[in-house]
Amino acid sequence: MKPPFDSSLEMPGAPWLTGPPGVRAFHAMAKPVGSLCNLDCTYCYYLSKETLPGGPGAGRMSDEVLELYIRHYIEGVTGPEVVFSWQGGEPTLLGLDFFRKVVVLEKKHAKPGQKIQNDLQTNGTLLDDEWCGFLKANRFLVGLSIDGPREIHDHYRVTKGARPTFDKVLAAAKLLRRHGVPFNTLTCVHRFNGRRPLDVYRFLRQELDSTYIQFIPIVEYKGFERTAPPAGTGAAPPKDGEPEARPGHPNSIVTDWSVDPEDWGYFLCRVFDRWVSQDVGRVMVNHFETLVAQHLG
């Protein structure tokens, strides 16, 4: 069988794909459950894909595809470390048996001396002691989605029955901590929390003791459930600051829950000031670490 990746391929514009001479390293993200999720978050761009042909379960990865994916992924990496990222939808809906197979297949296909790592992005609502024991035993890194304190988190992140999810996510964080499972926090910044940066940051630091924090701005085209943004139509998109680019305006092209551009800037500036004064060097905030690294060359 022809190798899945051509070792003679050169991509000078993407050095992160090649690494040191003779080493081919890359990082891909798998969605083994497709769009299937047990929550109904207002801003989720992926839930609408459950209506595609085949139904909500159509995106579930079969055992055959799982093994092919793991084998080809490992074959394609010539470096000493391979990182698998499992996302969704909500990947824990696949159950522990699926991830037990993942670990078995990774060991089966790993090259001698090669280190295999896994990370799992989850809403946390299905985690229990058994899950956390497995994650700890197999050295998974977890990304936990949480948008801030209760009144902020529960504003958009709800169940299919519109029930709040904060308590379950907080319980998941405590379980992960108790079992010694390392986890990062992923926080969406939207119209409801964009003007409350320090409330969000203080909660992540003091209540969750998060030391690796990711912020994602929610900016969604109004018709994203039905069609892609009107790129290529010839019409110029609105400029930053114009009413059509801001949520809440009658002619806005973005959803009402999108973060306002000015609020996103305000959010980052206020959190940056707090981070620099109290947490730099011991808390990693993805935007700021990248900015500092680029500034220092």
mmCIF file of C-alpha atoms in Angstrom:
data_model
loop_
_atom_site.group_PDB
_atom_site.id
_atom_site.type_symbol
_atom_site.label_atom_id
_atom_site.label_comp_id
_atom_site.label_asym_id
_atom_site.label_seq_id
_atom_site.Cartn_x
_atom_site.Cartn_y
_atom_site.Cartn_z
ATOM 1 C CA MET A 1 0.000 0.000 0.000
ATOM 2 C CA LYS A 2 1.245 3.481 -0.836
ATOM 3 C CA PRO A 3 2.125 5.483 2.318
ATOM 4 C CA PRO A 4 -0.642 7.953 3.190
ATOM 5 C CA PHE A 5 1.840 10.842 3.110
ATOM 6 C CA ASP A 6 4.502 11.491 0.494
ATOM 7 C CA SER A 7 7.791 11.983 2.306
ATOM 8 C CA SER A 8 9.208 13.829 -0.696
ATOM 9 C CA LEU A 9 6.568 16.563 -0.436
ATOM 10 C CA GLU A 10 8.065 19.928 0.467
ATOM 11 C CA MET A 11 6.012 22.695 2.020
ATOM 12 C CA PRO A 12 8.421 25.572 2.686
ATOM 13 C CA GLY A 13 5.543 27.835 3.686
ATOM 14 C CA ALA A 14 4.493 25.500 6.495
ATOM 15 C CA PRO A 15 7.599 24.573 8.535
ATOM 16 C CA TRP A 16 5.465 23.292 11.426
ATOM 17 C CA LEU A 17 4.516 20.344 9.219
ATOM 18 C CA THR A 18 8.107 19.222 8.805
ATOM 19 C CA GLY A 19 9.946 20.201 11.994
ATOM 20 C CA PRO A 20 13.698 19.477 12.111
ATOM 21 C CA PRO A 21 15.352 17.992 8.996
ATOM 22 C CA GLY A 22 14.087 14.499 8.384
ATOM 23 C CA VAL A 23 11.193 14.831 10.840
ATOM 24 C CA ARG A 24 7.612 15.076 9.643
ATOM 25 C CA ALA A 25 5.236 16.261 12.371
ATOM 26 C CA PHE A 26 1.694 17.584 12.207
ATOM 27 C CA HIS A 27 -1.453 17.810 14.301
ATOM 28 C CA ALA A 28 -4.972 16.946 13.134
ATOM 29 C CA MET A 29 -8.300 17.024 14.938
ATOM 30 C CA ALA A 30 -10.827 14.183 14.746
ATOM 31 C CA LYS A 31 -14.579 14.437 15.312
ATOM 32 C CA PRO A 32 -15.452 10.760 15.791
ATOM 33 C CA VAL A 33 -19.036 11.519 16.831
ATOM 34 C CA GLY A 34 -19.681 14.063 14.078
ATOM 35 C CA SER A 35 -22.115 16.774 15.133
ATOM 36 C CA LEU A 36 -23.883 14.693 17.792
ATOM 37 C CA CYS A 37 -24.110 16.451 21.162
ATOM 38 C CA ASN A 38 -26.195 16.207 24.332
ATOM 39 C CA LEU A 39 -26.349 20.003 24.704
ATOM 40 C CA ASP A 40 -28.103 22.702 22.730
ATOM 41 C CA CYS A 41 -25.807 25.703 23.059
ATOM 42 C CA THR A 42 -27.274 28.753 21.348
ATOM 43 C CA TYR A 43 -24.096 29.663 19.492
ATOM 44 C CA CYS A 44 -23.096 26.177 18.347
ATOM 45 C CA TYR A 45 -22.325 26.248 14.633
ATOM 46 C CA TYR A 46 -22.205 22.440 14.461
ATOM 47 C CA LEU A 47 -25.582 21.317 15.790
ATOM 48 C CA SER A 48 -27.368 22.275 12.581
ATOM 49 C CA LYS A 49 -25.367 19.577 10.781
ATOM 50 C CA GLU A 50 -27.446 16.937 12.552
ATOM 51 C CA THR A 51 -30.108 17.597 9.900
ATOM 52 C CA LEU A 52 -27.808 16.485 7.083
ATOM 53 C CA PRO A 53 -28.617 13.220 5.253
ATOM 54 C CA GLY A 54 -28.187 10.211 7.492
ATOM 55 C CA GLY A 55 -29.386 11.863 10.677
ATOM 56 C CA PRO A 56 -27.622 12.789 13.911
ATOM 57 C CA GLY A 57 -25.685 9.517 14.243
ATOM 58 C CA ALA A 58 -24.381 9.445 10.689
ATOM 59 C CA GLY A 59 -21.051 11.005 11.631
ATOM 60 C CA ARG A 60 -20.083 8.330 14.164
ATOM 61 C CA MET A 61 -16.704 6.815 13.327
ATOM 62 C CA SER A 62 -16.820 3.081 12.712
ATOM 63 C CA ASP A 63 -14.277 0.695 14.228
ATOM 64 C CA GLU A 64 -12.805 0.086 10.766
ATOM 65 C CA VAL A 65 -12.321 3.778 10.085
ATOM 66 C CA LEU A 66 -10.955 4.310 13.579
ATOM 67 C CA GLU A 67 -8.161 1.798 13.064
ATOM 68 C CA LEU A 68 -7.338 3.137 9.592
ATOM 69 C CA TYR A 69 -7.213 6.667 10.962
ATOM 70 C CA ILE A 70 -4.922 5.771 13.848
ATOM 71 C CA ARG A 71 -2.626 3.627 11.719
ATOM 72 C CA HIS A 72 -2.283 6.196 8.934
ATOM 73 C CA TYR A 73 -1.843 9.054 11.388
ATOM 74 C CA ILE A 74 0.999 7.273 13.163
ATOM 75 C CA GLU A 75 2.585 6.230 9.856
ATOM 76 C CA GLY A 76 2.524 9.846 8.708
ATOM 77 C CA VAL A 77 4.447 11.188 11.699
ATOM 78 C CA THR A 78 8.173 10.464 11.723
ATOM 79 C CA GLY A 79 8.895 12.431 14.904
ATOM 80 C CA PRO A 80 9.099 11.012 18.420
ATOM 81 C CA GLU A 81 5.653 12.198 19.483
ATOM 82 C CA VAL A 82 2.137 11.760 18.059
ATOM 83 C CA VAL A 83 -0.787 13.786 19.406
ATOM 84 C CA PHE A 84 -4.387 12.733 18.802
ATOM 85 C CA SER A 85 -7.111 15.324 19.393
ATOM 86 C CA TRP A 86 -10.689 14.097 19.907
ATOM 87 C CA GLN A 87 -13.501 16.619 19.605
ATOM 88 C CA GLY A 88 -17.142 16.794 18.561
ATOM 89 C CA GLY A 89 -20.052 17.308 18.916
ATOM 90 C CA GLU A 90 -19.537 15.717 22.296
ATOM 91 C CA PRO A 91 -17.023 12.855 22.005
ATOM 92 C CA THR A 92 -17.883 11.293 25.373
ATOM 93 C CA LEU A 93 -21.232 10.243 23.859
ATOM 94 C CA LEU A 94 -19.251 7.444 22.203
ATOM 95 C CA GLY A 95 -18.705 5.892 25.612
ATOM 96 C CA LEU A 96 -15.608 4.606 27.342
ATOM 97 C CA ASP A 97 -15.396 1.462 25.225
ATOM 98 C CA PHE A 98 -14.671 3.555 22.129
ATOM 99 C CA PHE A 99 -11.740 5.279 23.818
ATOM 100 C CA ARG A 100 -10.494 2.009 25.266
ATOM 101 C CA LYS A 101 -10.249 0.844 21.638
ATOM 102 C CA VAL A 102 -8.404 4.056 20.799
ATOM 103 C CA VAL A 103 -5.719 3.320 23.384
ATOM 104 C CA VAL A 104 -5.389 -0.324 22.314
ATOM 105 C CA LEU A 105 -5.039 0.641 18.643
ATOM 106 C CA GLU A 106 -2.514 3.353 19.391
ATOM 107 C CA LYS A 107 -0.336 0.851 21.243
ATOM 108 C CA LYS A 108 -0.770 -1.655 18.426
ATOM 109 C CA HIS A 109 0.418 0.725 15.709
ATOM 110 C CA ALA A 110 2.921 2.883 17.607
ATOM 111 C CA LYS A 111 6.493 2.819 16.335
ATOM 112 C CA PRO A 112 9.264 1.753 18.739
ATOM 113 C CA GLY A 113 10.146 4.604 21.076
ATOM 114 C CA GLN A 114 7.299 6.776 19.851
ATOM 115 C CA LYS A 115 5.265 8.662 22.463
ATOM 116 C CA ILE A 116 1.492 8.764 21.945
ATOM 117 C CA GLN A 117 -0.572 11.511 23.554
ATOM 118 C CA ASN A 118 -4.311 12.214 23.523
ATOM 119 C CA ASP A 119 -6.421 15.260 24.238
ATOM 120 C CA LEU A 120 -10.173 15.331 24.623
ATOM 121 C CA GLN A 121 -12.409 18.398 24.288
ATOM 122 C CA THR A 122 -15.619 17.973 26.259
ATOM 123 C CA ASN A 123 -18.538 19.839 27.778
ATOM 124 C CA GLY A 124 -17.925 17.745 30.900
ATOM 125 C CA THR A 125 -21.534 16.822 31.608
ATOM 126 C CA LEU A 126 -21.027 13.071 31.151
ATOM 127 C CA LEU A 127 -17.782 12.698 33.094
ATOM 128 C CA ASP A 128 -17.818 10.519 36.195
ATOM 129 C CA ASP A 129 -15.289 8.648 38.343
ATOM 130 C CA GLU A 130 -14.896 5.857 35.802
ATOM 131 C CA TRP A 131 -14.221 8.307 32.997
ATOM 132 C CA CYS A 132 -11.735 10.276 35.068
ATOM 133 C CA GLY A 133 -9.942 7.122 36.183
ATOM 134 C CA PHE A 134 -9.516 6.123 32.542
ATOM 135 C CA LEU A 135 -8.319 9.582 31.502
ATOM 136 C CA LYS A 136 -5.760 9.638 34.301
ATOM 137 C CA ALA A 137 -4.503 6.103 33.659
ATOM 138 C CA ASN A 138 -4.008 6.850 29.961
ATOM 139 C CA ARG A 139 -2.578 10.360 30.399
ATOM 140 C CA PHE A 140 -5.271 12.244 28.504
ATOM 141 C CA LEU A 141 -5.240 16.025 28.531
ATOM 142 C CA VAL A 142 -8.785 17.401 28.795
ATOM 143 C CA GLY A 143 -10.190 20.632 27.415
ATOM 144 C CA LEU A 144 -13.243 21.666 29.459
ATOM 145 C CA SER A 145 -15.760 24.096 27.942
ATOM 146 C CA ILE A 146 -17.032 26.667 30.444
ATOM 147 C CA ASP A 147 -18.046 30.266 29.790
ATOM 148 C CA GLY A 148 -17.679 31.769 33.261
ATOM 149 C CA PRO A 149 -19.705 31.894 36.472
ATOM 150 C CA ARG A 150 -23.159 30.349 36.668
ATOM 151 C CA GLU A 151 -25.268 33.226 35.304
ATOM 152 C CA ILE A 152 -22.923 33.653 32.333
ATOM 153 C CA HIS A 153 -22.339 29.997 31.544
ATOM 154 C CA ASP A 154 -26.018 29.031 31.701
ATOM 155 C CA HIS A 155 -27.119 31.897 29.461
ATOM 156 C CA TYR A 156 -26.232 30.033 26.251
ATOM 157 C CA ARG A 157 -24.901 26.613 27.318
ATOM 158 C CA VAL A 158 -28.022 24.567 28.042
ATOM 159 C CA THR A 159 -29.360 21.047 27.540
ATOM 160 C CA LYS A 160 -31.763 19.936 24.826
ATOM 161 C CA GLY A 161 -34.529 20.716 27.298
ATOM 162 C CA ALA A 162 -33.155 24.216 27.919
ATOM 163 C CA ARG A 163 -31.907 23.226 31.378
ATOM 164 C CA PRO A 164 -28.760 24.829 32.871
ATOM 165 C CA THR A 165 -25.473 22.913 32.735
ATOM 166 C CA PHE A 166 -23.203 24.868 35.078
ATOM 167 C CA ASP A 167 -23.475 22.508 38.052
ATOM 168 C CA LYS A 168 -22.532 19.470 35.977
ATOM 169 C CA VAL A 169 -19.545 21.230 34.427
ATOM 170 C CA LEU A 170 -18.319 22.459 37.798
ATOM 171 C CA ALA A 171 -18.693 18.931 39.172
ATOM 172 C CA ALA A 172 -16.663 17.636 36.218
ATOM 173 C CA ALA A 173 -13.871 20.103 36.991
ATOM 174 C CA LYS A 174 -13.791 18.900 40.593
ATOM 175 C CA LEU A 175 -13.713 15.266 39.468
ATOM 176 C CA LEU A 176 -10.838 15.926 37.076
ATOM 177 C CA ARG A 177 -8.942 17.727 39.817
ATOM 178 C CA ARG A 178 -9.566 14.942 42.338
ATOM 179 C CA HIS A 179 -8.317 12.275 39.933
ATOM 180 C CA GLY A 180 -5.283 14.321 38.940
ATOM 181 C CA VAL A 181 -6.345 14.687 35.302
ATOM 182 C CA PRO A 182 -4.756 17.790 33.743
ATOM 183 C CA PHE A 183 -7.286 20.056 32.060
ATOM 184 C CA ASN A 184 -7.427 23.352 30.216
ATOM 185 C CA THR A 185 -10.454 25.614 30.043
ATOM 186 C CA LEU A 186 -12.017 26.825 26.817
ATOM 187 C CA THR A 187 -14.243 29.882 27.155
ATOM 188 C CA CYS A 188 -16.395 31.360 24.416
ATOM 189 C CA VAL A 189 -16.639 35.147 24.466
ATOM 190 C CA HIS A 190 -19.990 36.391 23.211
ATOM 191 C CA ARG A 191 -22.393 39.276 23.564
ATOM 192 C CA PHE A 192 -23.445 38.280 27.087
ATOM 193 C CA ASN A 193 -19.981 38.057 28.697
ATOM 194 C CA GLY A 194 -17.992 40.379 26.427
ATOM 195 C CA ARG A 195 -18.358 43.289 28.875
ATOM 196 C CA ARG A 196 -17.510 41.160 31.920
ATOM 197 C CA PRO A 197 -13.903 40.121 31.322
ATOM 198 C CA LEU A 198 -12.715 40.259 34.918
ATOM 199 C CA ASP A 199 -15.734 38.339 36.198
ATOM 200 C CA VAL A 200 -14.890 35.592 33.726
ATOM 201 C CA TYR A 201 -11.141 35.625 34.347
ATOM 202 C CA ARG A 202 -11.535 35.795 38.130
ATOM 203 C CA PHE A 203 -13.868 32.795 38.032
ATOM 204 C CA LEU A 204 -11.501 30.742 35.880
ATOM 205 C CA ARG A 205 -8.560 31.512 38.125
ATOM 206 C CA GLN A 206 -10.124 31.470 41.580
ATOM 207 C CA GLU A 207 -12.945 28.949 41.254
ATOM 208 C CA LEU A 208 -11.431 26.523 38.757
ATOM 209 C CA ASP A 209 -7.735 27.246 39.339
ATOM 210 C CA SER A 210 -7.278 27.098 35.562
ATOM 211 C CA THR A 211 -3.682 27.685 34.502
ATOM 212 C CA TYR A 212 -4.187 27.227 30.754
ATOM 213 C CA ILE A 213 -6.971 29.391 29.399
ATOM 214 C CA GLN A 214 -8.301 29.645 25.862
ATOM 215 C CA PHE A 215 -10.703 32.347 24.726
ATOM 216 C CA ILE A 216 -12.695 31.979 21.511
ATOM 217 C CA PRO A 217 -14.675 34.938 20.125
ATOM 218 C CA ILE A 218 -18.136 33.997 18.896
ATOM 219 C CA VAL A 219 -18.704 35.741 15.552
ATOM 220 C CA GLU A 220 -21.265 33.972 13.398
ATOM 221 C CA TYR A 221 -22.907 34.880 10.121
ATOM 222 C CA LYS A 222 -26.683 35.125 10.617
ATOM 223 C CA GLY A 223 -27.581 32.413 8.159
ATOM 224 C CA PHE A 224 -24.864 29.963 9.177
ATOM 225 C CA GLU A 225 -27.342 27.120 9.768
ATOM 226 C CA ARG A 226 -28.414 27.198 6.121
ATOM 227 C CA THR A 227 -25.589 28.637 4.052
ATOM 228 C CA ALA A 228 -21.968 29.750 4.106
ATOM 229 C CA PRO A 229 -21.161 33.450 4.497
ATOM 230 C CA PRO A 230 -21.729 35.318 1.214
ATOM 231 C CA ALA A 231 -18.071 35.326 0.230
ATOM 232 C CA GLY A 232 -17.443 35.684 -3.459
ATOM 233 C CA THR A 233 -20.768 37.381 -4.168
ATOM 234 C CA GLY A 234 -19.046 40.599 -5.117
ATOM 235 C CA ALA A 235 -20.518 42.500 -2.201
ATOM 236 C CA ALA A 236 -17.922 43.918 0.169
ATOM 237 C CA PRO A 237 -18.372 42.833 3.795
ATOM 238 C CA PRO A 238 -19.048 45.590 6.296
ATOM 239 C CA LYS A 239 -15.994 47.255 7.794
ATOM 240 C CA ASP A 240 -15.100 47.132 11.449
ATOM 241 C CA GLY A 241 -17.261 49.623 13.331
ATOM 242 C CA GLU A 242 -20.033 49.779 10.765
ATOM 243 C CA PRO A 243 -23.496 48.932 12.154
ATOM 244 C CA GLU A 244 -23.869 45.913 9.855
ATOM 245 C CA ALA A 245 -20.821 44.310 11.498
ATOM 246 C CA ARG A 246 -22.215 44.619 15.005
ATOM 247 C CA PRO A 247 -24.703 42.303 16.751
ATOM 248 C CA GLY A 248 -28.140 43.683 17.526
ATOM 249 C CA HIS A 249 -28.407 46.030 14.554
ATOM 250 C CA PRO A 250 -31.427 45.357 12.273
ATOM 251 C CA ASN A 251 -29.155 45.040 9.238
ATOM 252 C CA SER A 252 -26.341 43.199 10.982
ATOM 253 C CA ILE A 253 -24.857 40.227 9.153
ATOM 254 C CA VAL A 254 -23.924 38.502 12.433
ATOM 255 C CA THR A 255 -26.052 36.724 15.024
ATOM 256 C CA ASP A 256 -27.370 38.579 18.048
ATOM 257 C CA TRP A 257 -25.183 36.492 20.359
ATOM 258 C CA SER A 258 -21.944 37.300 18.510
ATOM 259 C CA VAL A 259 -19.453 39.367 20.473
ATOM 260 C CA ASP A 260 -19.336 43.036 19.516
ATOM 261 C CA PRO A 261 -15.922 43.954 18.032
ATOM 262 C CA GLU A 262 -15.401 46.682 20.621
ATOM 263 C CA ASP A 263 -16.369 44.327 23.437
ATOM 264 C CA TRP A 264 -13.907 41.703 22.211
ATOM 265 C CA GLY A 265 -11.111 44.275 22.297
ATOM 266 C CA TYR A 266 -12.225 45.485 25.729
ATOM 267 C CA PHE A 267 -12.348 41.903 26.994
ATOM 268 C CA LEU A 268 -8.814 41.097 25.852
ATOM 269 C CA CYS A 269 -7.336 44.372 27.140
ATOM 270 C CA ARG A 270 -8.829 44.046 30.616
ATOM 271 C CA VAL A 271 -7.841 40.401 30.973
ATOM 272 C CA PHE A 272 -4.350 41.157 29.635
ATOM 273 C CA ASP A 273 -3.837 43.862 32.259
ATOM 274 C CA ARG A 274 -4.861 41.476 35.041
ATOM 275 C CA TRP A 275 -2.745 38.661 33.613
ATOM 276 C CA VAL A 276 0.365 40.839 33.344
ATOM 277 C CA SER A 277 -0.007 42.189 36.866
ATOM 278 C CA GLN A 278 -0.784 38.891 38.604
ATOM 279 C CA ASP A 279 -0.362 35.769 36.507
ATOM 280 C CA VAL A 280 2.273 36.167 33.794
ATOM 281 C CA GLY A 281 4.708 33.268 33.871
ATOM 282 C CA ARG A 282 2.388 30.912 35.741
ATOM 283 C CA VAL A 283 -0.873 31.084 33.787
ATOM 284 C CA MET A 284 -0.970 30.547 30.042
ATOM 285 C CA VAL A 285 -3.585 32.504 28.086
ATOM 286 C CA ASN A 286 -3.309 31.447 24.458
ATOM 287 C CA HIS A 287 -3.750 34.864 22.838
ATOM 288 C CA PHE A 288 -1.268 36.563 25.130
ATOM 289 C CA GLU A 289 1.412 33.887 24.975
ATOM 290 C CA THR A 290 1.282 34.007 21.181
ATOM 291 C CA LEU A 291 1.462 37.797 21.187
ATOM 292 C CA VAL A 292 4.450 37.889 23.546
ATOM 293 C CA ALA A 293 6.261 35.167 21.589
ATOM 294 C CA GLN A 294 5.802 37.075 18.323
ATOM 295 C CA HIS A 295 6.899 40.330 19.932
ATOM 296 C CA LEU A 296 10.073 38.746 21.285
ATOM 297 C CA GLY A 297 10.760 37.012 17.980
#
